[in-house]
Amino acid sequence: GAGVSQSPSNKVTEKGKDVELRCDPISGHTALYWYRQSLGQGLEFLIYFQGNSAPDKSGLPSDRFSAERTGGSVSTLTIQRTQQEDSAVYLCASRGVLNTGELFFGEGSRLTVL
Amino acid sequence: RKEVEQDPGPFNVPEGATVAFNCTYSNSASQSFFWYRQDCRKEPKLLMSVYSSGNEDGRFTAQLNRASQYISLLIRDSKLSDSATYLCVVSLRGVGTYKYIFGTGTRLKVLA
């Protein structure tokens, strides 16, 4: 498709399990962001990738969270030893080279930790 | 203090009303400014960018006051379909980074 694609759309897991969330950005977009949105809350910045540069990981809430972006395209957000407070919608967004400023979001991955 | 602050609302207005939302930001180095719209259980989508000179897109008018670090959005002749959460967003360039910082959003409900 032409938009940002995220999978899975829904994930239910047990506390202590690891989860992987995937983001496939718009083709040619060099910038990729991960955000987290808890119920009724705003978007919390997690991590930013730009091309082959070192990512800005300053928003990752703990060392249980990590992300990578392979080949400058697909990104995976990994949460180890999930906790109930990790339950949220994880949103991925990409932005084009020309930096019009517009972020294009995927539909998100809704994570529920039981 | 939050980096981007908005009144959470909800604003309940009748169809046809004019409604205004405000937003303040704390970092004077913020570079670009936007309003995004987020429908219930959907992803945010860009509504409009905000420029210092003010800009208009149909029924929507956005204003930026850099001196006061204040952004506004005015919706005229509101429609039922305008019901959504409106997110104020600022961008900030740092060393090796370019962040978009989102407010928590203002909920609007337009009533028939």
PDB file of C-alpha atoms in Angstrom:
ATOM      1  CA  GLY A   1       0.000   0.000   0.000  1.00  0.00           C
ATOM      2  CA  ALA A   2       0.911   3.620  -0.228  1.00  0.00           C
ATOM      3  CA  GLY A   3       0.644   4.411   3.498  1.00  0.00           C
ATOM      4  CA  VAL A   4       2.519   3.480   6.649  1.00  0.00           C
ATOM      5  CA  SER A   5       1.797  -0.108   7.558  1.00  0.00           C
ATOM      6  CA  GLN A   6       1.987  -1.481  11.098  1.00  0.00           C
ATOM      7  CA  SER A   7       1.601  -4.987  12.427  1.00  0.00           C
ATOM      8  CA  PRO A   8       0.120  -6.538  14.383  1.00  0.00           C
ATOM      9  CA  SER A   9      -2.887  -4.254  14.711  1.00  0.00           C
ATOM     10  CA  ASN A  10      -3.743  -5.865  18.032  1.00  0.00           C
ATOM     11  CA  LYS A  11      -1.574  -7.843  20.417  1.00  0.00           C
ATOM     12  CA  VAL A  12      -2.584  -9.355  23.735  1.00  0.00           C
ATOM     13  CA  THR A  13       0.240 -10.783  25.798  1.00  0.00           C
ATOM     14  CA  GLU A  14       0.973 -11.938  29.289  1.00  0.00           C
ATOM     15  CA  LYS A  15       3.080  -9.958  31.681  1.00  0.00           C
ATOM     16  CA  GLY A  16       6.740 -10.896  31.341  1.00  0.00           C
ATOM     17  CA  LYS A  17       6.588 -11.897  27.679  1.00  0.00           C
ATOM     18  CA  ASP A  18       8.496 -10.131  24.910  1.00  0.00           C
ATOM     19  CA  VAL A  19       6.697  -8.469  22.002  1.00  0.00           C
ATOM     20  CA  GLU A  20       7.789  -7.154  18.619  1.00  0.00           C
ATOM     21  CA  LEU A  21       5.923  -4.468  16.729  1.00  0.00           C
ATOM     22  CA  ARG A  22       6.650  -3.790  13.085  1.00  0.00           C
ATOM     23  CA  CYS A  23       6.452  -0.628  10.991  1.00  0.00           C
ATOM     24  CA  ASP A  24       6.788  -0.392   7.230  1.00  0.00           C
ATOM     25  CA  PRO A  25       7.074   3.312   6.312  1.00  0.00           C
ATOM     26  CA  ILE A  26       6.088   5.011   3.088  1.00  0.00           C
ATOM     27  CA  SER A  27       8.575   4.110   0.376  1.00  0.00           C
ATOM     28  CA  GLY A  28      11.339   6.698   0.132  1.00  0.00           C
ATOM     29  CA  HIS A  29      10.638   8.301   3.502  1.00  0.00           C
ATOM     30  CA  THR A  30      13.905   8.679   5.379  1.00  0.00           C
ATOM     31  CA  ALA A  31      12.582   9.748   8.767  1.00  0.00           C
ATOM     32  CA  LEU A  32      10.728   7.296  11.003  1.00  0.00           C
ATOM     33  CA  TYR A  33       9.248   7.892  14.450  1.00  0.00           C
ATOM     34  CA  TRP A  34       7.718   5.694  17.131  1.00  0.00           C
ATOM     35  CA  TYR A  35       5.204   7.150  19.569  1.00  0.00           C
ATOM     36  CA  ARG A  36       3.150   5.645  22.365  1.00  0.00           C
ATOM     37  CA  GLN A  37      -0.397   6.741  23.214  1.00  0.00           C
ATOM     38  CA  SER A  38      -1.977   5.502  26.398  1.00  0.00           C
ATOM     39  CA  LEU A  39      -5.757   5.622  26.862  1.00  0.00           C
ATOM     40  CA  GLY A  40      -6.942   9.223  26.895  1.00  0.00           C
ATOM     41  CA  GLN A  41      -3.401  10.558  26.751  1.00  0.00           C
ATOM     42  CA  GLY A  42      -1.287  12.419  24.232  1.00  0.00           C
ATOM     43  CA  LEU A  43       1.433  10.997  22.032  1.00  0.00           C
ATOM     44  CA  GLU A  44       4.657  10.228  23.859  1.00  0.00           C
ATOM     45  CA  PHE A  45       7.821  10.310  21.710  1.00  0.00           C
ATOM     46  CA  LEU A  46       9.857   7.112  21.873  1.00  0.00           C
ATOM     47  CA  ILE A  47      12.515   7.062  19.159  1.00  0.00           C
ATOM     48  CA  TYR A  48      13.517   8.765  15.882  1.00  0.00           C
ATOM     49  CA  PHE A  49      15.445   7.343  12.931  1.00  0.00           C
ATOM     50  CA  GLN A  50      16.837   9.464  10.115  1.00  0.00           C
ATOM     51  CA  GLY A  51      18.493   7.643   7.262  1.00  0.00           C
ATOM     52  CA  ASN A  52      21.673   5.918   8.389  1.00  0.00           C
ATOM     53  CA  SER A  53      22.321   8.311  11.279  1.00  0.00           C
ATOM     54  CA  ALA A  54      22.369   7.197  14.891  1.00  0.00           C
ATOM     55  CA  PRO A  55      18.794   7.182  16.215  1.00  0.00           C
ATOM     56  CA  ASP A  56      17.514   9.512  18.921  1.00  0.00           C
ATOM     57  CA  LYS A  57      16.499   7.056  21.648  1.00  0.00           C
ATOM     58  CA  SER A  58      15.874   9.685  24.291  1.00  0.00           C
ATOM     59  CA  GLY A  59      12.160   8.875  24.613  1.00  0.00           C
ATOM     60  CA  LEU A  60      12.482   5.166  25.339  1.00  0.00           C
ATOM     61  CA  PRO A  61      11.030   4.743  28.861  1.00  0.00           C
ATOM     62  CA  SER A  62      13.316   1.937  30.034  1.00  0.00           C
ATOM     63  CA  ASP A  63      15.985  -0.475  28.853  1.00  0.00           C
ATOM     64  CA  ARG A  64      13.243  -3.019  28.198  1.00  0.00           C
ATOM     65  CA  PHE A  65      12.432  -1.004  25.078  1.00  0.00           C
ATOM     66  CA  SER A  66      14.567  -1.122  21.955  1.00  0.00           C
ATOM     67  CA  ALA A  67      14.095  -0.433  18.268  1.00  0.00           C
ATOM     68  CA  GLU A  68      15.978  -0.984  15.088  1.00  0.00           C
ATOM     69  CA  ARG A  69      15.581   0.018  11.491  1.00  0.00           C
ATOM     70  CA  THR A  70      17.107  -2.295   8.956  1.00  0.00           C
ATOM     71  CA  GLY A  71      18.198  -1.059   5.555  1.00  0.00           C
ATOM     72  CA  GLY A  72      16.718   2.355   6.231  1.00  0.00           C
ATOM     73  CA  SER A  73      13.204   1.049   5.771  1.00  0.00           C
ATOM     74  CA  VAL A  74      11.284  -1.358   8.026  1.00  0.00           C
ATOM     75  CA  SER A  75      11.523  -0.757  11.768  1.00  0.00           C
ATOM     76  CA  THR A  76      10.867  -3.089  14.687  1.00  0.00           C
ATOM     77  CA  LEU A  77      10.066  -1.940  18.223  1.00  0.00           C
ATOM     78  CA  THR A  78      10.790  -4.607  20.816  1.00  0.00           C
ATOM     79  CA  ILE A  79       9.500  -4.597  24.373  1.00  0.00           C
ATOM     80  CA  GLN A  80      11.081  -7.166  26.673  1.00  0.00           C
ATOM     81  CA  ARG A  81       9.505  -8.533  29.839  1.00  0.00           C
ATOM     82  CA  THR A  82       6.296  -6.600  29.252  1.00  0.00           C
ATOM     83  CA  GLN A  83       4.535  -4.920  32.160  1.00  0.00           C
ATOM     84  CA  GLN A  84       0.895  -3.893  32.473  1.00  0.00           C
ATOM     85  CA  GLU A  85       1.855  -0.220  32.201  1.00  0.00           C
ATOM     86  CA  ASP A  86       3.189  -0.952  28.706  1.00  0.00           C
ATOM     87  CA  SER A  87      -0.412  -1.343  27.505  1.00  0.00           C
ATOM     88  CA  ALA A  88      -0.991   1.376  24.932  1.00  0.00           C
ATOM     89  CA  VAL A  89      -1.280   2.053  21.215  1.00  0.00           C
ATOM     90  CA  TYR A  90       2.135   2.201  19.576  1.00  0.00           C
ATOM     91  CA  LEU A  91       2.105   4.517  16.580  1.00  0.00           C
ATOM     92  CA  CYS A  92       4.697   4.692  13.839  1.00  0.00           C
ATOM     93  CA  ALA A  93       5.072   7.692  11.548  1.00  0.00           C
ATOM     94  CA  SER A  94       7.286   8.527   8.603  1.00  0.00           C
ATOM     95  CA  ARG A  95       8.277  11.769   6.915  1.00  0.00           C
ATOM     96  CA  GLY A  96       9.678  12.437   3.483  1.00  0.00           C
ATOM     97  CA  VAL A  97      13.051  13.809   2.483  1.00  0.00           C
ATOM     98  CA  LEU A  98      11.727  17.234   1.601  1.00  0.00           C
ATOM     99  CA  ASN A  99      10.644  17.800   5.197  1.00  0.00           C
ATOM    100  CA  THR A 100       7.287  19.390   4.525  1.00  0.00           C
ATOM    101  CA  GLY A 101       6.753  18.761   8.168  1.00  0.00           C
ATOM    102  CA  GLU A 102       3.897  16.345   7.696  1.00  0.00           C
ATOM    103  CA  LEU A 103       4.114  13.093   9.598  1.00  0.00           C
ATOM    104  CA  PHE A 104       2.191  10.209   8.089  1.00  0.00           C
ATOM    105  CA  PHE A 105       1.008   7.779  10.730  1.00  0.00           C
ATOM    106  CA  GLY A 106       0.180   4.122  10.577  1.00  0.00           C
ATOM    107  CA  GLU A 107      -2.988   2.849  12.200  1.00  0.00           C
ATOM    108  CA  GLY A 108      -1.057   1.732  15.236  1.00  0.00           C
ATOM    109  CA  SER A 109      -0.495  -1.478  17.160  1.00  0.00           C
ATOM    110  CA  ARG A 110      -2.725  -1.827  20.204  1.00  0.00           C
ATOM    111  CA  LEU A 111      -0.845  -3.707  22.932  1.00  0.00           C
ATOM    112  CA  THR A 112      -2.629  -5.157  25.938  1.00  0.00           C
ATOM    113  CA  VAL A 113      -0.549  -6.726  28.697  1.00  0.00           C
ATOM    114  CA  LEU A 114      -2.549  -8.941  31.028  1.00  0.00           C
TER     115      LEU A 114
ATOM    116  CA  ARG B   1       5.348  22.136  32.953  1.00  0.00           C
ATOM    117  CA  LYS B   2       4.398  20.239  29.812  1.00  0.00           C
ATOM    118  CA  GLU B   3       6.214  21.203  26.624  1.00  0.00           C
ATOM    119  CA  VAL B   4       2.928  21.706  24.765  1.00  0.00           C
ATOM    120  CA  GLU B   5      -0.195  22.515  26.737  1.00  0.00           C
ATOM    121  CA  GLN B   6      -3.802  22.433  25.607  1.00  0.00           C
ATOM    122  CA  ASP B   7      -7.177  22.659  27.293  1.00  0.00           C
ATOM    123  CA  PRO B   8      -8.449  19.060  27.114  1.00  0.00           C
ATOM    124  CA  GLY B   9     -12.090  20.132  26.785  1.00  0.00           C
ATOM    125  CA  PRO B  10     -14.465  18.719  25.824  1.00  0.00           C
ATOM    126  CA  PHE B  11     -15.896  21.599  23.874  1.00  0.00           C
ATOM    127  CA  ASN B  12     -19.535  20.857  23.068  1.00  0.00           C
ATOM    128  CA  VAL B  13     -20.865  23.259  20.445  1.00  0.00           C
ATOM    129  CA  PRO B  14     -23.941  23.354  18.214  1.00  0.00           C
ATOM    130  CA  GLU B  15     -23.653  22.965  14.467  1.00  0.00           C
ATOM    131  CA  GLY B  16     -22.795  26.257  12.813  1.00  0.00           C
ATOM    132  CA  ALA B  17     -20.977  27.656  15.827  1.00  0.00           C
ATOM    133  CA  THR B  18     -17.514  29.152  15.794  1.00  0.00           C
ATOM    134  CA  VAL B  19     -15.054  27.568  18.206  1.00  0.00           C
ATOM    135  CA  ALA B  20     -11.464  28.415  19.083  1.00  0.00           C
ATOM    136  CA  PHE B  21      -8.723  26.278  20.602  1.00  0.00           C
ATOM    137  CA  ASN B  22      -5.529  27.538  22.154  1.00  0.00           C
ATOM    138  CA  CYS B  23      -2.166  25.978  22.765  1.00  0.00           C
ATOM    139  CA  THR B  24       1.017  27.160  24.453  1.00  0.00           C
ATOM    140  CA  TYR B  25       4.523  25.778  24.077  1.00  0.00           C
ATOM    141  CA  SER B  26       7.452  26.139  26.418  1.00  0.00           C
ATOM    142  CA  ASN B  27      10.527  25.962  24.177  1.00  0.00           C
ATOM    143  CA  SER B  28      11.236  29.214  22.350  1.00  0.00           C
ATOM    144  CA  ALA B  29      13.513  27.330  19.933  1.00  0.00           C
ATOM    145  CA  SER B  30      10.527  25.451  18.502  1.00  0.00           C
ATOM    146  CA  GLN B  31      10.689  25.684  14.757  1.00  0.00           C
ATOM    147  CA  SER B  32       7.479  24.565  13.076  1.00  0.00           C
ATOM    148  CA  PHE B  33       3.915  24.369  14.247  1.00  0.00           C
ATOM    149  CA  PHE B  34       0.956  22.249  13.283  1.00  0.00           C
ATOM    150  CA  TRP B  35      -2.561  21.199  14.100  1.00  0.00           C
ATOM    151  CA  TYR B  36      -3.360  17.503  13.719  1.00  0.00           C
ATOM    152  CA  ARG B  37      -6.763  15.923  13.953  1.00  0.00           C
ATOM    153  CA  GLN B  38      -7.361  12.555  15.599  1.00  0.00           C
ATOM    154  CA  ASP B  39     -10.667  10.746  15.328  1.00  0.00           C
ATOM    155  CA  CYS B  40     -11.645   8.247  18.004  1.00  0.00           C
ATOM    156  CA  ARG B  41      -9.392   5.145  17.882  1.00  0.00           C
ATOM    157  CA  LYS B  42      -7.724   6.381  14.702  1.00  0.00           C
ATOM    158  CA  GLU B  43      -4.278   7.706  13.879  1.00  0.00           C
ATOM    159  CA  PRO B  44      -3.540  11.471  13.859  1.00  0.00           C
ATOM    160  CA  LYS B  45      -3.664  13.246  10.517  1.00  0.00           C
ATOM    161  CA  LEU B  46      -2.330  16.660   9.576  1.00  0.00           C
ATOM    162  CA  LEU B  47      -5.018  19.338   9.563  1.00  0.00           C
ATOM    163  CA  MET B  48      -2.812  22.313   8.764  1.00  0.00           C
ATOM    164  CA  SER B  49       0.568  23.877   9.337  1.00  0.00           C
ATOM    165  CA  VAL B  50       0.672  27.156  11.264  1.00  0.00           C
ATOM    166  CA  TYR B  51       2.631  30.183  10.073  1.00  0.00           C
ATOM    167  CA  SER B  52       3.503  33.423  11.832  1.00  0.00           C
ATOM    168  CA  SER B  53       1.490  35.404   9.310  1.00  0.00           C
ATOM    169  CA  GLY B  54      -1.561  33.301  10.059  1.00  0.00           C
ATOM    170  CA  ASN B  55      -3.146  31.009   7.533  1.00  0.00           C
ATOM    171  CA  GLU B  56      -6.564  29.882   6.491  1.00  0.00           C
ATOM    172  CA  ASP B  57      -7.894  26.697   4.915  1.00  0.00           C
ATOM    173  CA  GLY B  58     -11.588  26.913   4.249  1.00  0.00           C
ATOM    174  CA  ARG B  59     -13.387  27.137   7.592  1.00  0.00           C
ATOM    175  CA  PHE B  60     -10.144  26.718   9.542  1.00  0.00           C
ATOM    176  CA  THR B  61      -7.824  29.542  10.559  1.00  0.00           C
ATOM    177  CA  ALA B  62      -4.568  29.081  12.439  1.00  0.00           C
ATOM    178  CA  GLN B  63      -2.490  31.744  14.163  1.00  0.00           C
ATOM    179  CA  LEU B  64       0.957  31.722  15.723  1.00  0.00           C
ATOM    180  CA  ASN B  65       2.337  34.237  18.191  1.00  0.00           C
ATOM    181  CA  ARG B  66       6.032  33.467  18.660  1.00  0.00           C
ATOM    182  CA  ALA B  67       6.532  36.195  21.259  1.00  0.00           C
ATOM    183  CA  SER B  68       3.843  34.709  23.489  1.00  0.00           C
ATOM    184  CA  GLN B  69       4.569  31.107  22.397  1.00  0.00           C
ATOM    185  CA  TYR B  70       0.925  30.664  21.629  1.00  0.00           C
ATOM    186  CA  ILE B  71      -0.920  28.904  18.804  1.00  0.00           C
ATOM    187  CA  SER B  72      -4.611  29.018  18.024  1.00  0.00           C
ATOM    188  CA  LEU B  73      -7.107  27.253  15.788  1.00  0.00           C
ATOM    189  CA  LEU B  74     -10.449  28.767  14.831  1.00  0.00           C
ATOM    190  CA  ILE B  75     -13.190  26.665  13.271  1.00  0.00           C
ATOM    191  CA  ARG B  76     -16.081  28.566  11.689  1.00  0.00           C
ATOM    192  CA  ASP B  77     -19.505  27.148  10.816  1.00  0.00           C
ATOM    193  CA  SER B  78     -18.695  23.895  12.599  1.00  0.00           C
ATOM    194  CA  LYS B  79     -20.011  20.632  11.155  1.00  0.00           C
ATOM    195  CA  LEU B  80     -20.897  17.361  12.824  1.00  0.00           C
ATOM    196  CA  SER B  81     -17.912  15.861  10.999  1.00  0.00           C
ATOM    197  CA  ASP B  82     -15.562  18.257  12.819  1.00  0.00           C
ATOM    198  CA  SER B  83     -16.069  16.227  16.005  1.00  0.00           C
ATOM    199  CA  ALA B  84     -12.611  14.929  16.884  1.00  0.00           C
ATOM    200  CA  THR B  85      -9.595  15.609  19.068  1.00  0.00           C
ATOM    201  CA  TYR B  86      -7.347  18.423  17.855  1.00  0.00           C
ATOM    202  CA  LEU B  87      -3.644  18.042  18.625  1.00  0.00           C
ATOM    203  CA  CYS B  88      -1.260  20.966  18.792  1.00  0.00           C
ATOM    204  CA  VAL B  89       2.217  19.964  17.600  1.00  0.00           C
ATOM    205  CA  VAL B  90       5.586  21.740  17.594  1.00  0.00           C
ATOM    206  CA  SER B  91       8.817  20.589  16.047  1.00  0.00           C
ATOM    207  CA  LEU B  92      12.214  21.035  17.618  1.00  0.00           C
ATOM    208  CA  ARG B  93      15.592  20.457  16.034  1.00  0.00           C
ATOM    209  CA  GLY B  94      18.423  19.216  18.224  1.00  0.00           C
ATOM    210  CA  VAL B  95      21.816  17.639  17.662  1.00  0.00           C
ATOM    211  CA  GLY B  96      21.079  14.562  15.612  1.00  0.00           C
ATOM    212  CA  THR B  97      17.369  14.804  16.083  1.00  0.00           C
ATOM    213  CA  TYR B  98      14.198  16.463  14.859  1.00  0.00           C
ATOM    214  CA  LYS B  99      11.316  15.893  17.235  1.00  0.00           C
ATOM    215  CA  TYR B 100       7.604  16.491  16.952  1.00  0.00           C
ATOM    216  CA  ILE B 101       6.107  17.208  20.359  1.00  0.00           C
ATOM    217  CA  PHE B 102       2.382  16.659  20.719  1.00  0.00           C
ATOM    218  CA  GLY B 103      -0.047  18.260  23.112  1.00  0.00           C
ATOM    219  CA  THR B 104      -2.570  16.010  24.801  1.00  0.00           C
ATOM    220  CA  GLY B 105      -5.315  17.326  22.543  1.00  0.00           C
ATOM    221  CA  THR B 106      -8.594  19.225  22.797  1.00  0.00           C
ATOM    222  CA  ARG B 107     -11.789  17.251  22.303  1.00  0.00           C
ATOM    223  CA  LEU B 108     -14.498  18.839  20.184  1.00  0.00           C
ATOM    224  CA  LYS B 109     -18.025  17.547  19.928  1.00  0.00           C
ATOM    225  CA  VAL B 110     -20.363  19.269  17.475  1.00  0.00           C
ATOM    226  CA  LEU B 111     -24.002  18.711  18.349  1.00  0.00           C
ATOM    227  CA  ALA B 112     -26.942  18.546  15.939  1.00  0.00           C
TER     228      ALA B 112
END
